[in-house]
Coordinates of C-alpha atoms in Angstrom, one line a residue:
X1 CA -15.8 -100.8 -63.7
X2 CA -14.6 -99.1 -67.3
X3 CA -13.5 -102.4 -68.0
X4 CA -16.9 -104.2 -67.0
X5 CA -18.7 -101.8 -69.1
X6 CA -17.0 -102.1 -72.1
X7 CA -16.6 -105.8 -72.1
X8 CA -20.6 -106.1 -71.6
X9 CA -21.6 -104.0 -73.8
X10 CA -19.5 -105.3 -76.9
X11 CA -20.8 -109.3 -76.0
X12 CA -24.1 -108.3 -75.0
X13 CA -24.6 -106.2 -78.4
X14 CA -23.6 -109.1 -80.3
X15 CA -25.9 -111.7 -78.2
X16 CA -28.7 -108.6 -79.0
X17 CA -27.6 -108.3 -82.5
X18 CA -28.0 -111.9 -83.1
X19 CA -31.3 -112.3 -82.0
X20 CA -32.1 -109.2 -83.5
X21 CA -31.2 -110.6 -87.0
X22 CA -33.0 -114.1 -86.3
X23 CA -36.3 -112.9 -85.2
X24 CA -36.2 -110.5 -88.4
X25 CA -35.3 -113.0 -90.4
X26 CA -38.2 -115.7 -89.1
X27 CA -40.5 -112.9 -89.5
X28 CA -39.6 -111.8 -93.0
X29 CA -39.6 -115.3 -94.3
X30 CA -42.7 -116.4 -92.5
X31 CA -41.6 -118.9 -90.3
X32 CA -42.9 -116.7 -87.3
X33 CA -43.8 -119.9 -85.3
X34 CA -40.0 -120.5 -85.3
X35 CA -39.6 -117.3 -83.2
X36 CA -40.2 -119.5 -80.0
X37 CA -37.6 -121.3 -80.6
X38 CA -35.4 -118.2 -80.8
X39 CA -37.0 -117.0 -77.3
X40 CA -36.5 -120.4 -75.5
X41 CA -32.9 -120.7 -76.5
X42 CA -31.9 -116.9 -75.0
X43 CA -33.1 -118.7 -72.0
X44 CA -31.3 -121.6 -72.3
X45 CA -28.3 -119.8 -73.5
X46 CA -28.6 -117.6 -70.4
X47 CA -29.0 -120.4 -67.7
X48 CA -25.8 -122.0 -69.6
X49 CA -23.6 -119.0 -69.1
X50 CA -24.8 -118.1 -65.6
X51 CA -23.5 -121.9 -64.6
X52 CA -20.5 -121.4 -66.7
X53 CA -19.5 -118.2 -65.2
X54 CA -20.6 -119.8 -61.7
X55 CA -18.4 -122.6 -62.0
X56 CA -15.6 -120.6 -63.2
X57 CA -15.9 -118.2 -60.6
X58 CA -16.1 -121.2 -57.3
X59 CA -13.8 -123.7 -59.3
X60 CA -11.0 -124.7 -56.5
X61 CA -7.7 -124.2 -56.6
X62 CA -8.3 -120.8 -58.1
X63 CA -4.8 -119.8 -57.8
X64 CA -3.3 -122.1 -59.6
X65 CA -6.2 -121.2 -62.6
X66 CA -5.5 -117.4 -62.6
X67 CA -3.0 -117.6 -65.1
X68 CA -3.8 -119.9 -67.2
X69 CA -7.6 -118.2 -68.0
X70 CA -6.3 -114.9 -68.3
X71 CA -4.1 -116.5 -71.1
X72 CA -7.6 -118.0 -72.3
X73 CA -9.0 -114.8 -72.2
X74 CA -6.5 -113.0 -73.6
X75 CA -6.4 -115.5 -76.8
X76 CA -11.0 -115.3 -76.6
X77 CA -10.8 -111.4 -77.1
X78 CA -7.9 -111.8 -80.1
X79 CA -9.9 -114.1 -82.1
X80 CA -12.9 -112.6 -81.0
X81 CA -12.0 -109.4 -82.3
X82 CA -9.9 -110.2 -85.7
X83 CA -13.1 -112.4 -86.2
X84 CA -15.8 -109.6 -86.0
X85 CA -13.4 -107.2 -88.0
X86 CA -12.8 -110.3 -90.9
X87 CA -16.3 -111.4 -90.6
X88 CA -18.4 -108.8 -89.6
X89 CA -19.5 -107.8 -92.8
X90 CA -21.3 -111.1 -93.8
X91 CA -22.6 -111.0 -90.0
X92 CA -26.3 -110.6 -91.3
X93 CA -25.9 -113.3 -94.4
X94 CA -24.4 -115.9 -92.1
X95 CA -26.3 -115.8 -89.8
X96 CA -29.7 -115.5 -92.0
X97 CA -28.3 -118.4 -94.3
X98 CA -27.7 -120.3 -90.9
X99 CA -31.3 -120.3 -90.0
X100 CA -32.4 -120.8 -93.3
X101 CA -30.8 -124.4 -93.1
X102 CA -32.1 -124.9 -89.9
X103 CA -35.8 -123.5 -90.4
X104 CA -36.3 -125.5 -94.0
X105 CA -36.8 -128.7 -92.3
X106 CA -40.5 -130.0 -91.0
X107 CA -42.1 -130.0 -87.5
X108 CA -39.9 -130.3 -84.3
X109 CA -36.8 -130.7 -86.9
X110 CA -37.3 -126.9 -87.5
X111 CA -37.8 -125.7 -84.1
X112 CA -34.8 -128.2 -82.6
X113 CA -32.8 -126.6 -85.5
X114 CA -33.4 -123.1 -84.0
X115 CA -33.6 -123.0 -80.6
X116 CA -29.6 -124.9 -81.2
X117 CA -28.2 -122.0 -83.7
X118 CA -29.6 -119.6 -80.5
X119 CA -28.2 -121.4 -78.1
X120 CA -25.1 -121.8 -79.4
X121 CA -24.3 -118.2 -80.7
X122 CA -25.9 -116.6 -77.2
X123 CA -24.2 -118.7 -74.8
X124 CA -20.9 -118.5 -76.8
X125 CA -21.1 -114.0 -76.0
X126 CA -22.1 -115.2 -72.5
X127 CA -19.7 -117.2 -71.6
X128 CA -17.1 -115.2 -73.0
X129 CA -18.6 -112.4 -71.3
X130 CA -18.1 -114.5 -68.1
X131 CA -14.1 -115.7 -68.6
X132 CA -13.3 -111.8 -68.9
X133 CA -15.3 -110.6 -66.2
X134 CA -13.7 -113.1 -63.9
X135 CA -10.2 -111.1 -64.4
X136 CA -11.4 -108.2 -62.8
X137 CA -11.3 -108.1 -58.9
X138 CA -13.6 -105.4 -57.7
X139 CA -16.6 -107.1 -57.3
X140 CA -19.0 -103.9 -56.9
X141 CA -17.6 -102.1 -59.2
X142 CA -17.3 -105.1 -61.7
X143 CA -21.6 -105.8 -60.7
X144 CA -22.4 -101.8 -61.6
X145 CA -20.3 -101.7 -65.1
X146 CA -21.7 -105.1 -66.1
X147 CA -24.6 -103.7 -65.3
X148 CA -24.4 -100.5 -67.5
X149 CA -23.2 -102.1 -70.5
X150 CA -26.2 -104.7 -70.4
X151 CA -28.5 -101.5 -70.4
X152 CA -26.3 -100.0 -73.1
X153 CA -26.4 -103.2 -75.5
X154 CA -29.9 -103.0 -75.1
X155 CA -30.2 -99.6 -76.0
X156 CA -27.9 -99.7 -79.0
X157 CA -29.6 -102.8 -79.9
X158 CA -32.8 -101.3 -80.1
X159 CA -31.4 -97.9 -81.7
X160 CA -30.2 -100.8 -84.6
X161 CA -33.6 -102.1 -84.8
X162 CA -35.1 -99.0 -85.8
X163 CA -32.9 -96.6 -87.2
X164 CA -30.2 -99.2 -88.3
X165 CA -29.0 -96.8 -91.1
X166 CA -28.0 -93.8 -88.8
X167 CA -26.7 -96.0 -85.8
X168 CA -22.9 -96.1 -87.2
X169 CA -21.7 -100.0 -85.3
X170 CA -18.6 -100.1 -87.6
X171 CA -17.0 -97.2 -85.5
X172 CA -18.4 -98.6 -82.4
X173 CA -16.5 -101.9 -83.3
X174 CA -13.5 -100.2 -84.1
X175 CA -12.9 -98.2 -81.0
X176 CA -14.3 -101.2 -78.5
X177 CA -11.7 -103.3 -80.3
X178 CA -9.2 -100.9 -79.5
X179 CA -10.2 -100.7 -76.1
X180 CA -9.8 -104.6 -75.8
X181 CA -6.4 -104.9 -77.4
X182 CA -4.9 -102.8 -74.7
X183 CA -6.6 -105.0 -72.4
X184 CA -5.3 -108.1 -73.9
X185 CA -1.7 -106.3 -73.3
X186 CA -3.4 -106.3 -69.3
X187 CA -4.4 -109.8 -69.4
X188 CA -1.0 -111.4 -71.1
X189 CA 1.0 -109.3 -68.4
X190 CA -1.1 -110.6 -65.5
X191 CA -1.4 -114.4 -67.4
X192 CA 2.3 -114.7 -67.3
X193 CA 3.2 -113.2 -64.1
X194 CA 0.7 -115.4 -62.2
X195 CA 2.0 -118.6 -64.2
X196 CA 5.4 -117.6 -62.9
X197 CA 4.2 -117.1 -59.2
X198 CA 2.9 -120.7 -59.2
X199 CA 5.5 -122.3 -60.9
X200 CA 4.3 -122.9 -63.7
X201 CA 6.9 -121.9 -66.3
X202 CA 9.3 -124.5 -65.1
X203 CA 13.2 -122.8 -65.0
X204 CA 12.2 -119.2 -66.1
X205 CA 9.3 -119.2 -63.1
X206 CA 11.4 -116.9 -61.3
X207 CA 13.4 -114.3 -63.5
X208 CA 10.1 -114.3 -65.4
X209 CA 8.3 -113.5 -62.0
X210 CA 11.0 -111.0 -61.1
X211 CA 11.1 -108.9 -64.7
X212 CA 7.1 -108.7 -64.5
X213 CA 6.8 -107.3 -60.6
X214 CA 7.9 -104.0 -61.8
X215 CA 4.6 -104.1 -64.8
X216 CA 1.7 -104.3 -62.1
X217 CA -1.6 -102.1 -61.8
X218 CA 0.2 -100.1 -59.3
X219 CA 3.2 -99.5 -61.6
X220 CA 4.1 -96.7 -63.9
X221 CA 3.3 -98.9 -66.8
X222 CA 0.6 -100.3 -65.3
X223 CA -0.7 -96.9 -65.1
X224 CA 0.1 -95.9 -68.8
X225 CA -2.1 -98.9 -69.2
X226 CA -4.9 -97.6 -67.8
X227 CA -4.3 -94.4 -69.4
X228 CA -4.4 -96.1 -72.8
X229 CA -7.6 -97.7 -72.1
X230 CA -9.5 -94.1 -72.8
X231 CA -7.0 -91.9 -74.8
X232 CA -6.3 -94.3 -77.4
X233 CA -10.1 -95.4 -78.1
X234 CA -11.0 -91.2 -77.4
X235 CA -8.0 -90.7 -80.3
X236 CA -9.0 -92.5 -82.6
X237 CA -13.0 -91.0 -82.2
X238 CA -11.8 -88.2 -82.6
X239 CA -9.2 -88.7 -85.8
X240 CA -12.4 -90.4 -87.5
X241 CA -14.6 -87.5 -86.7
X242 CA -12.0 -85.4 -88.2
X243 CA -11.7 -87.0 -91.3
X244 CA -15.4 -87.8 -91.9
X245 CA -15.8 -91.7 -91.0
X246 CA -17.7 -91.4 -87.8
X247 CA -20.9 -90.8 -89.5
X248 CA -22.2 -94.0 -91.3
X249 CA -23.9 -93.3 -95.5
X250 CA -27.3 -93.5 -95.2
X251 CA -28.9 -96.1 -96.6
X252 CA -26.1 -98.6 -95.6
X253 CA -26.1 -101.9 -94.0
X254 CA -24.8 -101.5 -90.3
X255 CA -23.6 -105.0 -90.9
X256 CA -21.5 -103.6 -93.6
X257 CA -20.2 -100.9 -91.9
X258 CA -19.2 -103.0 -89.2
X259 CA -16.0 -104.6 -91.0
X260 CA -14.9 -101.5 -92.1

């Protein structure tokens, strides 16, 4: 459920963020017939990731793909993350200078232009969204933390939208990320052992199976796992309340802060 949480709340602030920034943008540079554009791409973008995330989750042979998309996930939340802490700080300017491109042509040009750059961006977090979702097992408990950090992203999203200079989302980067590299630990471990399991890693299948039995859920590192997923993100709150860098200088870009 922890898991859930996090993971939706992380994609769906940047989905939020993104359209936050758009419609902003549209408005301030008085393109505001555009913003339709923006709205009928979410729900594109939304029906594309619910059939994404539907065809992952029924695809057949679903044993044999275990492995393999935890791998996939494991590598989506890497980049994901190096990307947002590389490129989060020209977050705004891209994606302004994006839709500056795609809004400066004429007529139905314009709007196509859009309602593509929307589609693209929010169905990218969504479908992401859905590849790590589909590692976790508990379905319930997976429905209820989705659900959470939906209502969270919205929340922050709309805490951004009108107090963006107190609302500090270079810490909240920083300790998600955190969060997700110990789950990318989870996801490698699990990748590899279910690889093994099926064969898939040809001669070392089986010592490789063997060697990660022990490193399961149920384990005592599977357990410091877990562990880690709260104290080291709680740790490092706490070290940059300490020293002063979990409040955010008024006056300065969130976007900024968030590469920090």
């Amino acid at each position: 459920m922890l898991q859930a949480f996090v993971i939706t709340l992380r994609e769906g602030l940047e989905a939020f963020l993104i359209v936050a920034i758009s419609l902003a943008y549209l408005r301030k540079s008085g393109r505001t017939e555009l913003t339709r554009a923006v709205h009928v791409g979410i729900g594109a973008a939304l029906a594309i990731s619910a059939v994404g995330g539907y065809l992952l989750y029924n695809a057949a042979n679903q044993e044999l793909l275990e492995g393999p998309l935890a791998i996939v996930a494991a590598v989506s939340v890497t980049w994901m993350v190096v990307h947002m802490w590389r490129a989060g700080r020209r977050m705004k300017g891209d994606i302004e200078g994006r839709l500056a491109s795609s809004s400066a042509r004429a007529g139905a040009a314009a709007f196509a232009g859009v309602f593509l750059f929307t589609v693209l961006m929010v169905s990218r977090e969504g479908i992401e969204t859905a590849l790590l979702l589909l590692q976790l097992k508990e379905t319930l408990n997976l429905v209820a933390g989705a659900a959470l950090g939906l209502v969270g992203a919205a929340a922050l999203a709309s805490l951004w939208s009108r107090y963006g200079h107190r609302v500090n989302l270079g810490l909240f980067f920083q300790v998600t990320a955190i969060f997700l590299f110990v789950f990318v630990v989870q996801l490698l471990i699990a990748g590899v052992h279910e690889m093994s399991e099926q064969n898939m890693i040809g001669s070392l299948s089986e010592p490789i199976h063997e060697a990660t039995e022990s490193w399961g859920p149920d384990s005592a590192f599977g357990h410091a796992l877990t562990y880690a997923l709260l104290l080291l993100p709680a740790g490092w709150l706490a070290f940059k309340g300490l020293t002063g860098g979990a409040t955010q200088k008024a006056g300065q870009p969130p976007h900024t802060a968030a590469a920090r």
